PDB file of C-alpha atoms in Angstrom:
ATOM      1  CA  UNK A   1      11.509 -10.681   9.735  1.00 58.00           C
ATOM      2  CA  UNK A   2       8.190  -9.589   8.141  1.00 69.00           C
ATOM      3  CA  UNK A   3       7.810 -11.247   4.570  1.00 88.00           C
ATOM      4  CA  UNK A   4       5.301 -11.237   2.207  1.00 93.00           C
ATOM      5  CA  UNK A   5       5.438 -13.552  -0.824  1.00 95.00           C
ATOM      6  CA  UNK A   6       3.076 -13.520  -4.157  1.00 95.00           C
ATOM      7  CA  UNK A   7       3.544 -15.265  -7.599  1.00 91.00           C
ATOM      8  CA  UNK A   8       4.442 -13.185 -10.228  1.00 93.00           C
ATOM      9  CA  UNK A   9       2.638 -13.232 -13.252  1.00 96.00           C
ATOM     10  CA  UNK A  10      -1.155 -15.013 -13.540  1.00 97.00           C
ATOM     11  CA  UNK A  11      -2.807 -15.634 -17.168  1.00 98.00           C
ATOM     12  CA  UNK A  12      -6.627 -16.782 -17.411  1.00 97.00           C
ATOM     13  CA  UNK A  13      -8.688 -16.552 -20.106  1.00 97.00           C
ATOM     14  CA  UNK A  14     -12.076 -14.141 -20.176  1.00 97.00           C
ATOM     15  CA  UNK A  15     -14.701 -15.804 -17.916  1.00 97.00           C
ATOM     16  CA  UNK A  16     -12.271 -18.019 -16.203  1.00 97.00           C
ATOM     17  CA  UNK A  17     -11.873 -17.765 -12.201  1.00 97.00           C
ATOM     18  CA  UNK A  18      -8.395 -16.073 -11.010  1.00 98.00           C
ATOM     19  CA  UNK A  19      -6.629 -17.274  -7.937  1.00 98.00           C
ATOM     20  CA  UNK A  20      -3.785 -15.270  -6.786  1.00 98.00           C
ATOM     21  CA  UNK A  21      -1.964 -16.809  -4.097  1.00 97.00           C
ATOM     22  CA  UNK A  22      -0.085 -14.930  -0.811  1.00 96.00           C
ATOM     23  CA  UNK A  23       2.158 -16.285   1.758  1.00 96.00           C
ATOM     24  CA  UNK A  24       2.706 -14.057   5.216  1.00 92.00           C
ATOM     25  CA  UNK A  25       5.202 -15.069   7.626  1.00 88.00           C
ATOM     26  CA  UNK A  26       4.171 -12.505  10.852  1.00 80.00           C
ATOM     27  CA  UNK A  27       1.566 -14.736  12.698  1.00 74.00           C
ATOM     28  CA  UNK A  28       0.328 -11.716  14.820  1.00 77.00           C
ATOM     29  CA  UNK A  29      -1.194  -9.848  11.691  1.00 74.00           C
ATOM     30  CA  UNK A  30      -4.775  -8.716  12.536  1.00 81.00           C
ATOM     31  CA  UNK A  31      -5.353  -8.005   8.831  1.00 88.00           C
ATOM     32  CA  UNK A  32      -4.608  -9.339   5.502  1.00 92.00           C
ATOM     33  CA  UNK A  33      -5.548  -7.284   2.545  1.00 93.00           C
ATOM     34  CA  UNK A  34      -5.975  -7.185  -1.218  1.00 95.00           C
ATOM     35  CA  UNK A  35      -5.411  -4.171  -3.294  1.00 95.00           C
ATOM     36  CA  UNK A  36      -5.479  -3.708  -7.500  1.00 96.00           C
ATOM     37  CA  UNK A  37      -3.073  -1.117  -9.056  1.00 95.00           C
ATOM     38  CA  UNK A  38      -4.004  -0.811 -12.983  1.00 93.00           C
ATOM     39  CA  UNK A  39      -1.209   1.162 -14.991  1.00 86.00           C
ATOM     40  CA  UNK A  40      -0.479   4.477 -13.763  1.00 81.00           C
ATOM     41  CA  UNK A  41      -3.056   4.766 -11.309  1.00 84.00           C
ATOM     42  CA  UNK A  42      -3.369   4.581  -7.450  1.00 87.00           C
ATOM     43  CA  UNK A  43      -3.869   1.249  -4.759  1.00 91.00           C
ATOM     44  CA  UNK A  44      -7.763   0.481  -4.930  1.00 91.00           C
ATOM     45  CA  UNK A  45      -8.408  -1.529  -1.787  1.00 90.00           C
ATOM     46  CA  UNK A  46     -10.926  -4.549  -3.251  1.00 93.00           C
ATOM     47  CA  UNK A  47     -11.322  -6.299   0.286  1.00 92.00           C
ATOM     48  CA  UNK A  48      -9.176  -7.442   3.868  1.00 90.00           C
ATOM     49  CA  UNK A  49     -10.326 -10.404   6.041  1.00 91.00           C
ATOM     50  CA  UNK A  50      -9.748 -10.552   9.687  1.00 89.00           C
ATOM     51  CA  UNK A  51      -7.405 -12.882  11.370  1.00 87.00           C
ATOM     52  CA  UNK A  52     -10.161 -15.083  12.787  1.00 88.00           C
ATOM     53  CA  UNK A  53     -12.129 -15.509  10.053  1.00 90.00           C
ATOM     54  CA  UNK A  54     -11.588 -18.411   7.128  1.00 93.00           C
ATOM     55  CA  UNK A  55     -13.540 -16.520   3.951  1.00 96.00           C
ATOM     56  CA  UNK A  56     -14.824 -13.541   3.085  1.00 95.00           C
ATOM     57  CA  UNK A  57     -17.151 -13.310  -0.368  1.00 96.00           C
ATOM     58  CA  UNK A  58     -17.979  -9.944  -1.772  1.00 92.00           C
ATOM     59  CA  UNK A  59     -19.870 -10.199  -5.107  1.00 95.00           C
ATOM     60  CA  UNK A  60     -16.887 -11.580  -7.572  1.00 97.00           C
ATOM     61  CA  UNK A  61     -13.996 -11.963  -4.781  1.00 97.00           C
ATOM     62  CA  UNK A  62     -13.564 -14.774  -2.409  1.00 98.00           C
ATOM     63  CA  UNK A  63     -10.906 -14.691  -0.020  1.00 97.00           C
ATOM     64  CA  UNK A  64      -9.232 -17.787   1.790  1.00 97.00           C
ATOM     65  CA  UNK A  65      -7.725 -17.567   4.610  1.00 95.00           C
ATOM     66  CA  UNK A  66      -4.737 -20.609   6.086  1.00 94.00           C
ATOM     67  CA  UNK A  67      -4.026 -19.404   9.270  1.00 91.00           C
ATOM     68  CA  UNK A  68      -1.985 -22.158  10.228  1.00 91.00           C
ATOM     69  CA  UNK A  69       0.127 -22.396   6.867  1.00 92.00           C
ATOM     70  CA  UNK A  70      -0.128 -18.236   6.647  1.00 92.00           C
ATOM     71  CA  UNK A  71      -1.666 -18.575   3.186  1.00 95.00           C
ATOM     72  CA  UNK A  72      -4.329 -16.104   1.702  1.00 95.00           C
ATOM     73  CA  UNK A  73      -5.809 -16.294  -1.752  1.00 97.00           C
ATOM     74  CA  UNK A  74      -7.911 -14.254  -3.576  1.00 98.00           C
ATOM     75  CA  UNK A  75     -10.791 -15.561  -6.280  1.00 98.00           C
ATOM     76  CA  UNK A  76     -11.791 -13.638  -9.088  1.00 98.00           C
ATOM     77  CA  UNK A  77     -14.858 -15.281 -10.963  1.00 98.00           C
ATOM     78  CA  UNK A  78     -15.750 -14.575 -14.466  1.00 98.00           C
ATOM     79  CA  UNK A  79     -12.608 -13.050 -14.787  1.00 98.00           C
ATOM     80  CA  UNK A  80     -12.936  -9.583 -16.935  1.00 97.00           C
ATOM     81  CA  UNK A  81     -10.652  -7.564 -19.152  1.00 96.00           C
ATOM     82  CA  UNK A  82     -10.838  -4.954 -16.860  1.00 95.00           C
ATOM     83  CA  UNK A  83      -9.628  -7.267 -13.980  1.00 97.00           C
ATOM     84  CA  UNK A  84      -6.273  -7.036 -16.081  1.00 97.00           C
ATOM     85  CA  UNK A  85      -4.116  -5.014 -13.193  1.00 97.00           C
ATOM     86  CA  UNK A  86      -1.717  -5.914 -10.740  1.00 97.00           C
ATOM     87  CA  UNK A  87      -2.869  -7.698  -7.353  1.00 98.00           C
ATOM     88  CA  UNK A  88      -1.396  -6.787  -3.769  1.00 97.00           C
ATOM     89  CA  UNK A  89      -1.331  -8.796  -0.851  1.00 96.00           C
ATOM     90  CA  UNK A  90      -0.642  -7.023   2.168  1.00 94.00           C
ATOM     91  CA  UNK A  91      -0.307  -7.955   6.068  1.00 91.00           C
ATOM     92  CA  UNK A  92      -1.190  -5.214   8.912  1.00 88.00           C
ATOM     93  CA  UNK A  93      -0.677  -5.083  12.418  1.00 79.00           C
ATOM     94  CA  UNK A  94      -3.370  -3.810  14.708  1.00 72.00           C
ATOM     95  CA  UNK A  95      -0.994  -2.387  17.185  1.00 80.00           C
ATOM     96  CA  UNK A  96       0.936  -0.037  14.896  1.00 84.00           C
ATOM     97  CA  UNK A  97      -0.999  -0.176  11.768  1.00 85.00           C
ATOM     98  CA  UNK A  98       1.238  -0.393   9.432  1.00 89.00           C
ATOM     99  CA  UNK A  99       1.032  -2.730   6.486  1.00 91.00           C
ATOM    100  CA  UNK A 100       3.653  -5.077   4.645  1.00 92.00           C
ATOM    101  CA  UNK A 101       3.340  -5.858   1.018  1.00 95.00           C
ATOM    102  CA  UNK A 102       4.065  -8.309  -1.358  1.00 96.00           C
ATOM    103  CA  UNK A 103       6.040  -7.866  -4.769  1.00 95.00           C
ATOM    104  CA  UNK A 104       2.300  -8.011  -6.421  1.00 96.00           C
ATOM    105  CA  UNK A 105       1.007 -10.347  -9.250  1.00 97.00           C
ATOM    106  CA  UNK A 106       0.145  -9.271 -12.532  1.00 97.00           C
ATOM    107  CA  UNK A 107      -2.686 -10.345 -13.706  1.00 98.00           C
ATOM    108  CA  UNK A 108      -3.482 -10.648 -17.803  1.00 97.00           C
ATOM    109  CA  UNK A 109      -6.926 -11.441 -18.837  1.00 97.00           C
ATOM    110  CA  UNK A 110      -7.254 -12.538 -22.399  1.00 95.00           C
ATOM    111  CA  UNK A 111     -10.462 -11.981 -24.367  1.00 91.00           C
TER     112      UNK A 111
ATOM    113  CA  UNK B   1     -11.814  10.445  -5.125  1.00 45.00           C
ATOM    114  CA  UNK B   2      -9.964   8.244  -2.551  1.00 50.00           C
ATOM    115  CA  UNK B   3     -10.737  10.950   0.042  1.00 85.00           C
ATOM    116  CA  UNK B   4      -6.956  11.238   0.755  1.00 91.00           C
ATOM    117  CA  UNK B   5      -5.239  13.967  -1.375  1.00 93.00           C
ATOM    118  CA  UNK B   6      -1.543  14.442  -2.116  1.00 95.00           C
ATOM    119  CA  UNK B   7      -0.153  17.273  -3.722  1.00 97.00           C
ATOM    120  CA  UNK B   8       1.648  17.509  -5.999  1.00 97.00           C
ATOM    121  CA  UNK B   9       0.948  14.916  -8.869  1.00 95.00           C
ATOM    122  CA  UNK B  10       4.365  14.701 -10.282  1.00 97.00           C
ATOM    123  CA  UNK B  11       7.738  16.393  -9.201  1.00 98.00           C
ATOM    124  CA  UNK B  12      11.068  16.430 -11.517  1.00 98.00           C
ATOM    125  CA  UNK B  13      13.989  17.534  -9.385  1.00 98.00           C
ATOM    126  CA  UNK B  14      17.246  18.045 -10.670  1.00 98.00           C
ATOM    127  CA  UNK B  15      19.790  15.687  -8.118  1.00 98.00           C
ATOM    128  CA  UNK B  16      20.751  17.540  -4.826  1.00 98.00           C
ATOM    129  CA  UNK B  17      17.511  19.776  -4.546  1.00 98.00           C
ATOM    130  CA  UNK B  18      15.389  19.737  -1.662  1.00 98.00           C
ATOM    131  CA  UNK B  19      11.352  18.749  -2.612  1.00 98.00           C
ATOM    132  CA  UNK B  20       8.296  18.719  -0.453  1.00 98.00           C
ATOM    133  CA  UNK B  21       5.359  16.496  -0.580  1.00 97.00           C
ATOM    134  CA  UNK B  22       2.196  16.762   0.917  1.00 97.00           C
ATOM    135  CA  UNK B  23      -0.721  14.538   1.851  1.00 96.00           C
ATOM    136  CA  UNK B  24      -4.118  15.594   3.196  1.00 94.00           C
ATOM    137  CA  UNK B  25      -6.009  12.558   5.366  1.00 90.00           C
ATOM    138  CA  UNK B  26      -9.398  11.837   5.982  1.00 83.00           C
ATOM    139  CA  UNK B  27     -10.312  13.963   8.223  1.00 76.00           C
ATOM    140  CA  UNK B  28     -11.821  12.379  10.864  1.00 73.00           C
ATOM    141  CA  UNK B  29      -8.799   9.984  10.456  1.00 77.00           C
ATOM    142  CA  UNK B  30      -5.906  10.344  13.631  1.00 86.00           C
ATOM    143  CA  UNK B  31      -3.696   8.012  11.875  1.00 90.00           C
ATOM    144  CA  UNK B  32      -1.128   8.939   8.781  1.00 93.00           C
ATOM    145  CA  UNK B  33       1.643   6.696   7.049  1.00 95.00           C
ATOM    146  CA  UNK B  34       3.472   7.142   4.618  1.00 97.00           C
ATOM    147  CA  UNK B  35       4.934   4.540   1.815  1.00 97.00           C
ATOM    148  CA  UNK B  36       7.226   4.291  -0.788  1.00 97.00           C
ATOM    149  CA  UNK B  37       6.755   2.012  -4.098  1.00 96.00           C
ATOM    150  CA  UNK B  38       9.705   1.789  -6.837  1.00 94.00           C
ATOM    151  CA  UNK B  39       8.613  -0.020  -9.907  1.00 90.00           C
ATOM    152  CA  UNK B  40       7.790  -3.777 -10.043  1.00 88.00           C
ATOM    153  CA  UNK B  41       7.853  -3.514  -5.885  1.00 92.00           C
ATOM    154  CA  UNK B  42       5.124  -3.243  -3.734  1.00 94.00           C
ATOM    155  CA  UNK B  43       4.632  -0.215  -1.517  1.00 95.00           C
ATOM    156  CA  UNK B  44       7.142  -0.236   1.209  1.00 95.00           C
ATOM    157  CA  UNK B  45       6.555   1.681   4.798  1.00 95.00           C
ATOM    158  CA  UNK B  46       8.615   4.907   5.923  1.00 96.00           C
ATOM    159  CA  UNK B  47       6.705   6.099   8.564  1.00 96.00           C
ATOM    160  CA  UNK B  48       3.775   6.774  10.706  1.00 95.00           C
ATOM    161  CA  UNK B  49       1.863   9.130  12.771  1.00 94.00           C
ATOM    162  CA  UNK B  50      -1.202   9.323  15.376  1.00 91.00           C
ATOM    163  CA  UNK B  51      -2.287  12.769  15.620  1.00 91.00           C
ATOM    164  CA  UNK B  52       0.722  15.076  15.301  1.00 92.00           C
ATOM    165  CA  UNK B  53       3.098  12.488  16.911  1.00 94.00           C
ATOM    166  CA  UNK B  54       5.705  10.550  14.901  1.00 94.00           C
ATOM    167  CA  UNK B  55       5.685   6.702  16.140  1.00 94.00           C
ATOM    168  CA  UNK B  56       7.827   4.768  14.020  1.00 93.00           C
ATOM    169  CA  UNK B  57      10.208   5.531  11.199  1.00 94.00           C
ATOM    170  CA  UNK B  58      11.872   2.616   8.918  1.00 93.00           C
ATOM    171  CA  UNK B  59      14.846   1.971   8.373  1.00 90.00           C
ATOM    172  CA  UNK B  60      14.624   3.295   5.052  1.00 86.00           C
ATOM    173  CA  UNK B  61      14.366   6.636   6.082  1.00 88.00           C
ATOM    174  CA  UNK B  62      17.555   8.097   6.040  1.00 91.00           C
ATOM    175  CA  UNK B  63      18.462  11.530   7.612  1.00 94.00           C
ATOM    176  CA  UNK B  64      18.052  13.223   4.526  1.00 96.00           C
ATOM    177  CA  UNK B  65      14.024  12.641   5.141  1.00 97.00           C
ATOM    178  CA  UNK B  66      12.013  14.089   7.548  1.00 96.00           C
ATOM    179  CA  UNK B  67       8.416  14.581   8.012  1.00 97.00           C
ATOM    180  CA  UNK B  68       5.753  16.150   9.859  1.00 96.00           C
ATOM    181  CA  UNK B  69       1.958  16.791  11.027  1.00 95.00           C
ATOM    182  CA  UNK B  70       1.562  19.998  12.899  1.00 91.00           C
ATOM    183  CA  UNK B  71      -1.887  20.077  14.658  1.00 84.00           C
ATOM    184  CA  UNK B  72      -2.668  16.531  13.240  1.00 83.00           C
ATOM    185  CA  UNK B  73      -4.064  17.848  10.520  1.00 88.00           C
ATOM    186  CA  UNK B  74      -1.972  17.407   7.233  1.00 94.00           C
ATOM    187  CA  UNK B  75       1.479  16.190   6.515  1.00 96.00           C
ATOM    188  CA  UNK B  76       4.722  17.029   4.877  1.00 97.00           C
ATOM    189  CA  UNK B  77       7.507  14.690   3.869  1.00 98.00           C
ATOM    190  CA  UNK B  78      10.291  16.386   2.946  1.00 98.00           C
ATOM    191  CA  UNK B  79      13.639  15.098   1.142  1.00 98.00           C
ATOM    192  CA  UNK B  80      16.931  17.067   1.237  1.00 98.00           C
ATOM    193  CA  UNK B  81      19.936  16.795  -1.041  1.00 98.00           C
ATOM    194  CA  UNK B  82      17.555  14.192  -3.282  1.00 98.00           C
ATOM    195  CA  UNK B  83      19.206  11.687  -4.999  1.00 97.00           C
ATOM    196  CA  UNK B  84      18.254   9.376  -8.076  1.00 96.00           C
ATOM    197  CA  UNK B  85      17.981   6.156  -6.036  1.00 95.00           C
ATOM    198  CA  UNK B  86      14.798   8.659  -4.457  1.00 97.00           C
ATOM    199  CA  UNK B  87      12.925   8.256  -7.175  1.00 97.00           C
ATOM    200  CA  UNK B  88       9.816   6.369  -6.803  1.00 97.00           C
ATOM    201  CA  UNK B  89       6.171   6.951  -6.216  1.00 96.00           C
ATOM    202  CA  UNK B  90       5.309   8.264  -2.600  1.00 97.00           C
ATOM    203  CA  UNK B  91       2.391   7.128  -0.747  1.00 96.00           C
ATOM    204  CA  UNK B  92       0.183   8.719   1.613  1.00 95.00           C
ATOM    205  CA  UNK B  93      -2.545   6.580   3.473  1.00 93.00           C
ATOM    206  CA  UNK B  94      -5.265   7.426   6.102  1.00 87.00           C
ATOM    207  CA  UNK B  95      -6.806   4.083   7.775  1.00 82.00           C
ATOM    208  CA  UNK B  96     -10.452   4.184   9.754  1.00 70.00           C
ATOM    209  CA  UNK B  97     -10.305   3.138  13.070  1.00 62.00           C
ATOM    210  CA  UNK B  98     -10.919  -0.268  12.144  1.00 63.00           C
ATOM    211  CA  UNK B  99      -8.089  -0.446  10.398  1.00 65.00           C
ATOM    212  CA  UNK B 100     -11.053  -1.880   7.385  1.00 65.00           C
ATOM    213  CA  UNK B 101     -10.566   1.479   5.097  1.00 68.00           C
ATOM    214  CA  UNK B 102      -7.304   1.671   4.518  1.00 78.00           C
ATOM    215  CA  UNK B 103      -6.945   4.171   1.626  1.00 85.00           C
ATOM    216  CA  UNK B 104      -4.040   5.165  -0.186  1.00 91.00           C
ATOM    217  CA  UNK B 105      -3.520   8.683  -1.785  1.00 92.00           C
ATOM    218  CA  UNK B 106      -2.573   8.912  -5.620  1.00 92.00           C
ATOM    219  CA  UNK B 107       0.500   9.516  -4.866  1.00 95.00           C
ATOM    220  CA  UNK B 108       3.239  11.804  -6.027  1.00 96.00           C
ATOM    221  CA  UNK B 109       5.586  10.557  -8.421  1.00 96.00           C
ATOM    222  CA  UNK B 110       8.886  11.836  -7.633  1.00 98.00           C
ATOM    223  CA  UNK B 111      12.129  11.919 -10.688  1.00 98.00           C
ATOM    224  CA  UNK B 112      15.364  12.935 -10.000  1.00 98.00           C
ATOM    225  CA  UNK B 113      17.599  13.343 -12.569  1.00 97.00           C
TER     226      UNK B 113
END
């Protein structure tokens, strides 16, 4: 079935670069996303990449996409304090929209 | 503001009372789903519409939940007889037609005891 995997728990130091690592396991997503959750609040979206495409960069946040080994990462440089949150990796489906998440990795930045 | 609203913020429910949730889209937005997220889990689908019609429900969605959009417009999710395994933070999100904005609600937190 549909299965989305994440490490748990990522420390870096402030001004470091993050990686937080996703595996997927349905090859006919259309979508991969990343979302933040920060204690008690809502899902921010921070970006999604297309199935076709290998990287996305927007400002701070680099995405990698593995097609073939269904492997996404996300790239935080000059990691921040307020990057402390958790991370969610998510696969959706064109067809019915709906999206599958991972468990979600905590991120602690420490100054 | 996500652009999504869900009302209300928080709901305490004493075990075997029936609560209502409710979720206002983007407007322009035919598409509605709804998730569910317990804590240390990541959200977790229940269901789905396109305009007022219901496409897919999960498995997770027992017959003690049932939801609606009349006219397309809002929705209500509605849980009868609640019990504690219930509680958990409920999700509301409106994607663009690209499927690009996908934007949750704030969610209502829901606590049974």
């Amino acid at each position: 079935g549909e299965d989305v995997e994440q490490s748990l728990f990522l420390s870096v130091r402030e001004g470091d670069s993050s990686v937080i690592n996703c595996t997927y396991t349905d090859s006919s997503s259309t979508y991969l996303y990343w979302y933040k959750q920060e204690p008690g609040a809502g899902l921010q979206l921070l970006t999604y990449i297309f199935s076709n495409m290998d990287m996305k960069q927007d400002q701070r946040l680099t995405v990698l996409l593995n097609k073939k080994d269904k492997h996404l990462s996300l790239r935080i440089a000059d990691t921040q304090t307020g990057d402390s949150a958790i991370y969610f990796c998510a696969e959706g489906s064109s067809n019915t929209g709906k999206l599958i998440f991972g468990q979600g990795t905590t991120l602690q930045v420490k100054p | 503001d996500t652009g999504v609203s869900q009302d209300p913020r928080h709901k305490i429910t004493k075990r075997g009372q029936n609560v209502t949730f409710r979720c206002d889209p983007i407007s322009e937005h035919n598409r509605l789903y709804w998730y569910r997220q317990t804590l240390g889990q990541g959200p977790e689908f229940l269901t789905y519409f396109q305009n007022e019609a219901q496409l897919e429900k999960s498995r997770l969605l027992s017959d003690r939940f049932s939801a609606e959009r009349p006219k397309g417009s809002f929705s209500t999710l509605e849980i009868q007889r609640t019990e504690q395994g219930d509680s958990a933070m409920y999700l509301c999100a409106s994607p663009g037609q690209e499927f690009g904005g996908y934007t949750f609600g704030s969610g209502t937190r829901l606590t049974v005891v």
